[in-house]
Amino acid sequence: MVEITIVCLIYKSKRLAEALYESVVKYTPMLASGQAEFLFVANDPTDEVMEFLKSKDIPHCLNMNEHLSDEELFSMGIGAPEYMRRVYQGYNLGILKAKGQKVVLINSDNFFSRDWLENLLKYSDYQKVVCSTLVEPGQGKIG
């Protein structure tokens, strides 16, 4: 039974898609056991990204977004920047396609280490959202 679905948006970079997928497969034993599933949301992807996902048989779904002007967004009660609407629509599609009871949203420039998912799940319950800390070199002390 799939307990966790890991959803990642991918746009233009075949290189990032490949590196991320290798990292998540390597450091997520729950994928091999069937407790977790992985899904790329190809969010307004390039042809190169789509060809790569298909050729490697990587689980994915396609999300093509309508690009709206700021005026159209504001008339819908949505503010700028317009690309954020497309990001959330991509994640929403991934959540809808998820088979797991819990969903982990990741970005295409994330890379993983041993026990990353297990450590997130340790603190997870249905009353709180658990997230990792952004760690970037040269950004000073992280709280």
CSV table of N, CA and C in Angstrom, one decimal:
chain,number,residue,atom,x,y,z
A,1,MET,N,0.8,-1.2,0.0
A,1,MET,CA,0.0,0.0,0.0
A,1,MET,C,0.9,1.2,0.0
A,2,VAL,N,0.5,2.2,-0.9
A,2,VAL,CA,1.3,3.4,-0.9
A,2,VAL,C,0.9,4.4,0.2
A,3,GLU,N,1.8,4.7,1.1
A,3,GLU,CA,1.5,5.6,2.2
A,3,GLU,C,1.9,7.0,1.8
A,4,ILE,N,3.0,7.2,1.1
A,4,ILE,CA,3.5,8.5,0.8
A,4,ILE,C,3.6,8.7,-0.7
A,5,THR,N,3.2,9.9,-1.2
A,5,THR,CA,3.5,10.2,-2.6
A,5,THR,C,4.4,11.4,-2.6
A,6,ILE,N,5.5,11.3,-3.3
A,6,ILE,CA,6.5,12.4,-3.4
A,6,ILE,C,6.3,13.1,-4.8
A,7,VAL,N,5.9,14.3,-4.7
A,7,VAL,CA,5.5,15.1,-6.0
A,7,VAL,C,6.6,16.2,-6.2
A,8,CYS,N,7.1,16.2,-7.4
A,8,CYS,CA,8.1,17.2,-7.8
A,8,CYS,C,7.7,17.9,-9.2
A,9,LEU,N,7.7,19.2,-9.2
A,9,LEU,CA,7.5,19.9,-10.5
A,9,LEU,C,8.8,19.9,-11.3
A,10,ILE,N,8.7,19.7,-12.6
A,10,ILE,CA,9.9,19.9,-13.5
A,10,ILE,C,9.4,20.7,-14.7
A,11,TYR,N,10.3,21.6,-15.1
A,11,TYR,CA,10.0,22.5,-16.2
A,11,TYR,C,10.8,22.3,-17.4
A,12,LYS,N,12.1,22.8,-17.3
A,12,LYS,CA,12.9,22.9,-18.5
A,12,LYS,C,14.2,22.1,-18.4
A,13,SER,N,14.6,21.6,-17.3
A,13,SER,CA,15.9,21.0,-17.2
A,13,SER,C,15.9,19.5,-17.1
A,14,LYS,N,16.4,18.9,-18.2
A,14,LYS,CA,16.5,17.4,-18.2
A,14,LYS,C,17.6,17.0,-17.2
A,15,ARG,N,18.6,17.9,-17.1
A,15,ARG,CA,19.8,17.6,-16.1
A,15,ARG,C,19.3,17.6,-14.7
A,16,LEU,N,18.5,18.6,-14.3
A,16,LEU,CA,17.9,18.6,-12.9
A,16,LEU,C,17.0,17.4,-12.7
A,17,ALA,N,16.2,17.1,-13.7
A,17,ALA,CA,15.2,16.0,-13.5
A,17,ALA,C,16.0,14.7,-13.3
A,18,GLU,N,17.1,14.5,-14.1
A,18,GLU,CA,17.8,13.2,-13.9
A,18,GLU,C,18.5,13.2,-12.6
A,19,ALA,N,19.2,14.3,-12.2
A,19,ALA,CA,19.9,14.3,-10.9
A,19,ALA,C,18.9,14.1,-9.7
A,20,LEU,N,17.8,14.8,-9.7
A,20,LEU,CA,16.8,14.7,-8.7
A,20,LEU,C,16.3,13.3,-8.6
A,21,TYR,N,15.9,12.7,-9.7
A,21,TYR,CA,15.4,11.4,-9.7
A,21,TYR,C,16.4,10.3,-9.1
A,22,GLU,N,17.6,10.4,-9.6
A,22,GLU,CA,18.6,9.5,-9.1
A,22,GLU,C,18.8,9.7,-7.6
A,23,SER,N,18.8,10.9,-7.1
A,23,SER,CA,19.0,11.2,-5.7
A,23,SER,C,17.8,10.7,-4.8
A,24,VAL,N,16.6,10.9,-5.3
A,24,VAL,CA,15.4,10.5,-4.5
A,24,VAL,C,15.3,9.0,-4.5
A,25,VAL,N,15.6,8.3,-5.6
A,25,VAL,CA,15.6,6.8,-5.6
A,25,VAL,C,16.7,6.3,-4.7
A,26,LYS,N,17.8,6.8,-4.8
A,26,LYS,CA,19.0,6.3,-4.0
A,26,LYS,C,18.7,6.4,-2.5
A,27,TYR,N,18.1,7.5,-2.1
A,27,TYR,CA,17.9,7.8,-0.6
A,27,TYR,C,16.5,7.6,-0.1
A,28,THR,N,15.7,6.9,-0.8
A,28,THR,CA,14.3,6.7,-0.4
A,28,THR,C,13.9,5.3,-0.5
A,29,PRO,N,14.3,4.4,0.5
A,29,PRO,CA,14.1,3.0,0.4
A,29,PRO,C,12.6,2.7,0.4
A,30,MET,N,11.7,3.6,0.8
A,30,MET,CA,10.3,3.4,0.8
A,30,MET,C,9.8,3.3,-0.6
A,31,LEU,N,10.5,3.8,-1.6
A,31,LEU,CA,10.1,3.7,-3.0
A,31,LEU,C,10.3,2.2,-3.4
A,32,ALA,N,11.4,1.6,-3.1
A,32,ALA,CA,11.6,0.2,-3.5
A,32,ALA,C,10.7,-0.7,-2.8
A,33,SER,N,10.3,-0.4,-1.6
A,33,SER,CA,9.4,-1.3,-0.9
A,33,SER,C,7.9,-1.1,-1.2
A,34,GLY,N,7.6,-0.1,-2.0
A,34,GLY,CA,6.2,0.2,-2.4
A,34,GLY,C,5.4,1.0,-1.4
A,35,GLN,N,6.0,1.4,-0.3
A,35,GLN,CA,5.4,2.3,0.7
A,35,GLN,C,5.2,3.7,0.2
A,36,ALA,N,6.1,4.1,-0.8
A,36,ALA,CA,6.1,5.4,-1.3
A,36,ALA,C,6.0,5.3,-2.9
A,37,GLU,N,5.6,6.4,-3.5
A,37,GLU,CA,5.6,6.5,-4.9
A,37,GLU,C,6.2,7.9,-5.2
A,38,PHE,N,6.7,8.0,-6.4
A,38,PHE,CA,7.3,9.3,-6.9
A,38,PHE,C,6.5,9.7,-8.2
A,39,LEU,N,6.3,11.0,-8.3
A,39,LEU,CA,5.6,11.6,-9.4
A,39,LEU,C,6.2,12.9,-9.8
A,40,PHE,N,6.7,13.0,-11.0
A,40,PHE,CA,7.0,14.3,-11.6
A,40,PHE,C,5.8,14.9,-12.2
A,41,VAL,N,5.6,16.2,-11.9
A,41,VAL,CA,4.6,17.0,-12.7
A,41,VAL,C,5.3,17.8,-13.7
A,42,ALA,N,5.2,17.4,-15.0
A,42,ALA,CA,5.9,18.2,-16.0
A,42,ALA,C,5.0,19.4,-16.3
A,43,ASN,N,5.4,20.5,-15.7
A,43,ASN,CA,4.7,21.7,-15.6
A,43,ASN,C,5.1,22.7,-16.7
A,44,ASP,N,4.4,22.8,-17.8
A,44,ASP,CA,4.8,23.5,-19.0
A,44,ASP,C,6.2,23.1,-19.4
A,45,PRO,N,6.4,21.8,-19.6
A,45,PRO,CA,7.8,21.3,-19.8
A,45,PRO,C,8.3,21.6,-21.3
A,46,THR,N,9.6,21.5,-21.4
A,46,THR,CA,10.2,21.5,-22.8
A,46,THR,C,10.0,20.1,-23.4
A,47,ASP,N,10.1,20.1,-24.7
A,47,ASP,CA,10.1,18.8,-25.4
A,47,ASP,C,11.2,17.8,-24.9
A,48,GLU,N,12.4,18.4,-24.6
A,48,GLU,CA,13.5,17.6,-24.1
A,48,GLU,C,13.2,16.9,-22.8
A,49,VAL,N,12.5,17.7,-21.9
A,49,VAL,CA,12.1,17.1,-20.6
A,49,VAL,C,11.1,16.0,-20.8
A,50,MET,N,10.1,16.2,-21.6
A,50,MET,CA,9.1,15.1,-21.9
A,50,MET,C,9.7,13.9,-22.5
A,51,GLU,N,10.6,14.1,-23.5
A,51,GLU,CA,11.3,12.9,-24.1
A,51,GLU,C,12.1,12.2,-23.1
A,52,PHE,N,12.8,12.9,-22.2
A,52,PHE,CA,13.6,12.2,-21.1
A,52,PHE,C,12.7,11.4,-20.2
A,53,LEU,N,11.7,12.0,-19.7
A,53,LEU,CA,10.8,11.3,-18.7
A,53,LEU,C,10.2,10.0,-19.4
A,54,LYS,N,9.8,10.2,-20.6
A,54,LYS,CA,9.2,9.0,-21.3
A,54,LYS,C,10.3,7.9,-21.6
A,55,SER,N,11.5,8.3,-22.0
A,55,SER,CA,12.5,7.4,-22.4
A,55,SER,C,13.0,6.6,-21.2
A,56,LYS,N,13.0,7.2,-20.0
A,56,LYS,CA,13.5,6.6,-18.8
A,56,LYS,C,12.3,6.0,-18.0
A,57,ASP,N,11.1,6.1,-18.5
A,57,ASP,CA,9.9,5.5,-17.9
A,57,ASP,C,9.8,6.0,-16.5
A,58,ILE,N,10.0,7.3,-16.3
A,58,ILE,CA,9.9,7.9,-14.9
A,58,ILE,C,8.4,8.3,-14.8
A,59,PRO,N,7.8,8.0,-13.6
A,59,PRO,CA,6.4,8.4,-13.4
A,59,PRO,C,6.2,9.9,-13.5
A,60,HIS,N,5.2,10.3,-14.3
A,60,HIS,CA,5.0,11.7,-14.5
A,60,HIS,C,3.6,11.9,-15.0
A,61,CYS,N,3.1,13.2,-14.9
A,61,CYS,CA,1.9,13.6,-15.5
A,61,CYS,C,2.2,15.0,-16.1
A,62,LEU,N,1.4,15.4,-17.1
A,62,LEU,CA,1.6,16.6,-17.8
A,62,LEU,C,0.6,17.7,-17.4
A,63,ASN,N,1.2,18.9,-17.1
A,63,ASN,CA,0.3,20.0,-16.8
A,63,ASN,C,0.7,21.2,-17.6
A,64,MET,N,-0.2,21.5,-18.5
A,64,MET,CA,-0.1,22.7,-19.4
A,64,MET,C,-1.0,23.8,-18.9
A,65,ASN,N,-0.3,24.9,-18.6
A,65,ASN,CA,-1.1,26.0,-18.0
A,65,ASN,C,-1.4,27.1,-19.0
A,66,GLU,N,-2.5,27.7,-18.8
A,66,GLU,CA,-2.8,28.9,-19.5
A,66,GLU,C,-2.0,30.1,-18.9
A,67,HIS,N,-1.4,30.9,-19.7
A,67,HIS,CA,-0.7,32.1,-19.2
A,67,HIS,C,-1.6,33.3,-19.2
A,68,LEU,N,-1.8,33.9,-18.1
A,68,LEU,CA,-2.7,35.0,-18.0
A,68,LEU,C,-2.0,36.3,-17.7
A,69,SER,N,-2.6,37.4,-18.1
A,69,SER,CA,-2.1,38.7,-17.9
A,69,SER,C,-2.4,39.1,-16.4
A,70,ASP,N,-1.7,40.1,-15.9
A,70,ASP,CA,-1.9,40.6,-14.6
A,70,ASP,C,-3.4,41.1,-14.5
A,71,GLU,N,-3.9,41.7,-15.5
A,71,GLU,CA,-5.3,42.1,-15.5
A,71,GLU,C,-6.3,41.0,-15.3
A,72,GLU,N,-6.0,39.9,-16.0
A,72,GLU,CA,-6.8,38.7,-15.9
A,72,GLU,C,-6.8,38.1,-14.5
A,73,LEU,N,-5.5,38.0,-14.0
A,73,LEU,CA,-5.4,37.5,-12.6
A,73,LEU,C,-6.1,38.3,-11.6
A,74,PHE,N,-6.0,39.7,-11.7
A,74,PHE,CA,-6.7,40.5,-10.7
A,74,PHE,C,-8.2,40.4,-10.8
A,75,SER,N,-8.7,40.2,-12.1
A,75,SER,CA,-10.1,40.1,-12.2
A,75,SER,C,-10.6,38.8,-11.6
A,76,MET,N,-9.7,37.8,-11.5
A,76,MET,CA,-10.1,36.5,-10.8
A,76,MET,C,-9.9,36.6,-9.3
A,77,GLY,N,-9.3,37.7,-8.8
A,77,GLY,CA,-9.0,37.8,-7.4
A,77,GLY,C,-7.7,37.2,-7.0
A,78,ILE,N,-6.8,37.0,-8.0
A,78,ILE,CA,-5.5,36.4,-7.8
A,78,ILE,C,-4.5,37.5,-8.1
A,79,GLY,N,-3.5,37.6,-7.3
A,79,GLY,CA,-2.4,38.6,-7.5
A,79,GLY,C,-1.2,38.1,-8.3
A,80,ALA,N,-0.4,39.0,-8.7
A,80,ALA,CA,0.9,38.7,-9.4
A,80,ALA,C,1.9,38.2,-8.4
A,81,PRO,N,2.9,37.5,-8.7
A,81,PRO,CA,3.3,37.2,-10.1
A,81,PRO,C,2.6,36.0,-10.7
A,82,GLU,N,2.4,36.1,-12.0
A,82,GLU,CA,1.6,35.1,-12.7
A,82,GLU,C,2.1,33.7,-12.6
A,83,TYR,N,3.5,33.6,-12.6
A,83,TYR,CA,4.1,32.2,-12.6
A,83,TYR,C,3.7,31.4,-11.3
A,84,MET,N,3.5,32.1,-10.2
A,84,MET,CA,3.1,31.4,-9.0
A,84,MET,C,1.8,30.6,-9.1
A,85,ARG,N,0.9,31.2,-9.9
A,85,ARG,CA,-0.4,30.5,-10.1
A,85,ARG,C,-0.1,29.2,-10.8
A,86,ARG,N,0.8,29.2,-11.8
A,86,ARG,CA,1.2,28.0,-12.5
A,86,ARG,C,1.9,27.0,-11.6
A,87,VAL,N,2.7,27.4,-10.7
A,87,VAL,CA,3.4,26.6,-9.7
A,87,VAL,C,2.3,25.8,-8.9
A,88,TYR,N,1.4,26.6,-8.3
A,88,TYR,CA,0.4,26.0,-7.5
A,88,TYR,C,-0.5,25.0,-8.3
A,89,GLN,N,-0.8,25.4,-9.5
A,89,GLN,CA,-1.7,24.5,-10.3
A,89,GLN,C,-0.9,23.2,-10.6
A,90,GLY,N,0.4,23.2,-10.8
A,90,GLY,CA,1.2,22.0,-10.9
A,90,GLY,C,1.1,21.2,-9.7
A,91,TYR,N,1.4,21.8,-8.6
A,91,TYR,CA,1.4,21.0,-7.3
A,91,TYR,C,0.0,20.4,-7.0
A,92,ASN,N,-1.1,21.2,-7.3
A,92,ASN,CA,-2.4,20.7,-7.1
A,92,ASN,C,-2.7,19.5,-8.0
A,93,LEU,N,-2.2,19.5,-9.2
A,93,LEU,CA,-2.4,18.3,-10.1
A,93,LEU,C,-1.7,17.1,-9.5
A,94,GLY,N,-0.5,17.3,-9.0
A,94,GLY,CA,0.3,16.2,-8.4
A,94,GLY,C,-0.5,15.6,-7.2
A,95,ILE,N,-1.0,16.5,-6.4
A,95,ILE,CA,-1.8,16.1,-5.2
A,95,ILE,C,-3.0,15.3,-5.6
A,96,LEU,N,-3.7,15.7,-6.6
A,96,LEU,CA,-4.9,15.0,-7.1
A,96,LEU,C,-4.5,13.6,-7.7
A,97,LYS,N,-3.3,13.5,-8.3
A,97,LYS,CA,-2.9,12.2,-8.9
A,97,LYS,C,-2.3,11.3,-7.8
A,98,ALA,N,-2.0,11.8,-6.6
A,98,ALA,CA,-1.3,11.0,-5.6
A,98,ALA,C,-2.1,9.8,-5.1
A,99,LYS,N,-1.5,8.7,-4.9
A,99,LYS,CA,-2.1,7.5,-4.4
A,99,LYS,C,-1.9,7.4,-2.9
A,100,GLY,N,-0.8,8.1,-2.4
A,100,GLY,CA,-0.5,8.1,-1.0
A,100,GLY,C,-1.5,8.8,-0.1
A,101,GLN,N,-1.5,8.5,1.2
A,101,GLN,CA,-2.3,9.2,2.1
A,101,GLN,C,-1.7,10.5,2.6
A,102,LYS,N,-0.4,10.6,2.4
A,102,LYS,CA,0.4,11.8,2.7
A,102,LYS,C,1.1,12.2,1.4
A,103,VAL,N,1.3,13.5,1.2
A,103,VAL,CA,2.0,13.9,0.0
A,103,VAL,C,3.2,14.8,0.5
A,104,VAL,N,4.4,14.6,-0.1
A,104,VAL,CA,5.5,15.4,0.2
A,104,VAL,C,5.8,16.1,-1.1
A,105,LEU,N,5.8,17.5,-1.0
A,105,LEU,CA,6.1,18.3,-2.2
A,105,LEU,C,7.6,18.7,-2.1
A,106,ILE,N,8.3,18.5,-3.3
A,106,ILE,CA,9.7,18.8,-3.3
A,106,ILE,C,9.9,19.7,-4.6
A,107,ASN,N,11.1,20.3,-4.7
A,107,ASN,CA,11.4,21.1,-5.8
A,107,ASN,C,12.5,20.4,-6.7
A,108,SER,N,12.6,20.7,-7.9
A,108,SER,CA,13.5,20.0,-8.8
A,108,SER,C,15.0,20.3,-8.5
A,109,ASP,N,15.3,21.3,-7.7
A,109,ASP,CA,16.7,21.5,-7.3
A,109,ASP,C,17.0,21.0,-5.9
A,110,ASN,N,16.1,20.1,-5.4
A,110,ASN,CA,16.4,19.4,-4.1
A,110,ASN,C,17.3,18.2,-4.3
A,111,PHE,N,18.1,17.9,-3.3
A,111,PHE,CA,18.9,16.7,-3.3
A,111,PHE,C,18.8,16.1,-1.9
A,112,PHE,N,18.9,14.8,-1.8
A,112,PHE,CA,18.5,14.1,-0.6
A,112,PHE,C,19.7,13.4,0.0
A,113,SER,N,19.5,13.1,1.3
A,113,SER,CA,20.5,12.3,2.0
A,113,SER,C,19.8,11.2,2.7
A,114,ARG,N,20.5,10.3,3.3
A,114,ARG,CA,20.0,9.1,3.9
A,114,ARG,C,18.9,9.5,5.0
A,115,ASP,N,17.8,8.8,5.0
A,115,ASP,CA,16.8,9.0,6.0
A,115,ASP,C,16.0,10.3,5.9
A,116,TRP,N,16.1,11.0,4.8
A,116,TRP,CA,15.5,12.3,4.7
A,116,TRP,C,14.0,12.1,4.9
A,117,LEU,N,13.4,11.2,4.3
A,117,LEU,CA,11.9,11.0,4.3
A,117,LEU,C,11.5,10.5,5.7
A,118,GLU,N,12.2,9.5,6.2
A,118,GLU,CA,11.9,9.0,7.5
A,118,GLU,C,12.0,10.1,8.6
A,119,ASN,N,12.9,11.0,8.5
A,119,ASN,CA,13.1,12.1,9.4
A,119,ASN,C,11.9,13.1,9.3
A,120,LEU,N,11.4,13.4,8.1
A,120,LEU,CA,10.3,14.2,8.0
A,120,LEU,C,9.0,13.5,8.6
A,121,LEU,N,8.9,12.2,8.3
A,121,LEU,CA,7.7,11.5,8.8
A,121,LEU,C,7.7,11.4,10.3
A,122,LYS,N,8.8,11.4,11.0
A,122,LYS,CA,8.9,11.3,12.4
A,122,LYS,C,8.0,12.3,13.1
A,123,TYR,N,8.0,13.5,12.5
A,123,TYR,CA,7.3,14.7,13.1
A,123,TYR,C,6.0,14.9,12.5
A,124,SER,N,5.6,14.1,11.6
A,124,SER,CA,4.3,14.3,10.8
A,124,SER,C,3.1,13.7,11.5
A,125,ASP,N,2.1,14.5,11.5
A,125,ASP,CA,0.7,13.9,11.8
A,125,ASP,C,-0.3,14.7,11.0
A,126,TYR,N,-1.5,14.5,11.2
A,126,TYR,CA,-2.5,15.1,10.3
A,126,TYR,C,-2.9,16.5,10.8
A,127,GLN,N,-2.2,17.0,11.8
A,127,GLN,CA,-2.5,18.4,12.3
A,127,GLN,C,-1.4,19.4,12.1
A,128,LYS,N,-0.3,19.0,11.5
A,128,LYS,CA,0.8,19.9,11.2
A,128,LYS,C,1.4,19.6,9.9
A,129,VAL,N,2.0,20.6,9.3
A,129,VAL,CA,2.8,20.5,8.1
A,129,VAL,C,4.3,20.5,8.5
A,130,VAL,N,5.0,19.5,8.0
A,130,VAL,CA,6.4,19.4,8.3
A,130,VAL,C,7.2,19.8,7.0
A,131,CYS,N,8.3,20.5,7.2
A,131,CYS,CA,9.1,20.9,6.0
A,131,CYS,C,10.5,20.9,6.4
A,132,SER,N,11.4,20.8,5.5
A,132,SER,CA,12.8,20.9,5.7
A,132,SER,C,13.3,22.3,5.8
A,133,THR,N,14.5,22.5,6.2
A,133,THR,CA,15.2,23.8,6.3
A,133,THR,C,16.0,24.0,5.1
A,134,LEU,N,15.9,25.2,4.5
A,134,LEU,CA,16.7,25.6,3.4
A,134,LEU,C,18.2,25.8,3.8
A,135,VAL,N,19.1,25.1,3.2
A,135,VAL,CA,20.5,25.3,3.6
A,135,VAL,C,21.2,25.6,2.3
A,136,GLU,N,21.8,26.8,2.3
A,136,GLU,CA,22.6,27.3,1.2
A,136,GLU,C,23.9,27.8,1.6
A,137,PRO,N,25.0,27.5,0.9
A,137,PRO,CA,26.3,28.0,1.3
A,137,PRO,C,26.4,29.5,1.3
A,138,GLY,N,27.0,30.1,2.2
A,138,GLY,CA,27.3,31.5,2.2
A,138,GLY,C,26.1,32.3,2.7
A,139,GLN,N,25.1,31.7,3.2
A,139,GLN,CA,23.8,32.5,3.6
A,139,GLN,C,23.8,32.8,5.1
A,140,GLY,N,24.9,32.6,5.8
A,140,GLY,CA,24.9,32.9,7.2
A,140,GLY,C,24.4,31.8,8.0
A,141,LYS,N,24.2,32.1,9.2
A,141,LYS,CA,23.7,31.1,10.2
A,141,LYS,C,22.2,30.8,10.0
A,142,ILE,N,21.9,29.6,9.9
A,142,ILE,CA,20.5,29.2,9.7
A,142,ILE,C,19.9,28.9,11.1
A,143,GLY,N,18.8,29.4,11.5
A,143,GLY,CA,18.2,29.4,12.8
A,143,GLY,C,17.8,28.0,13.3
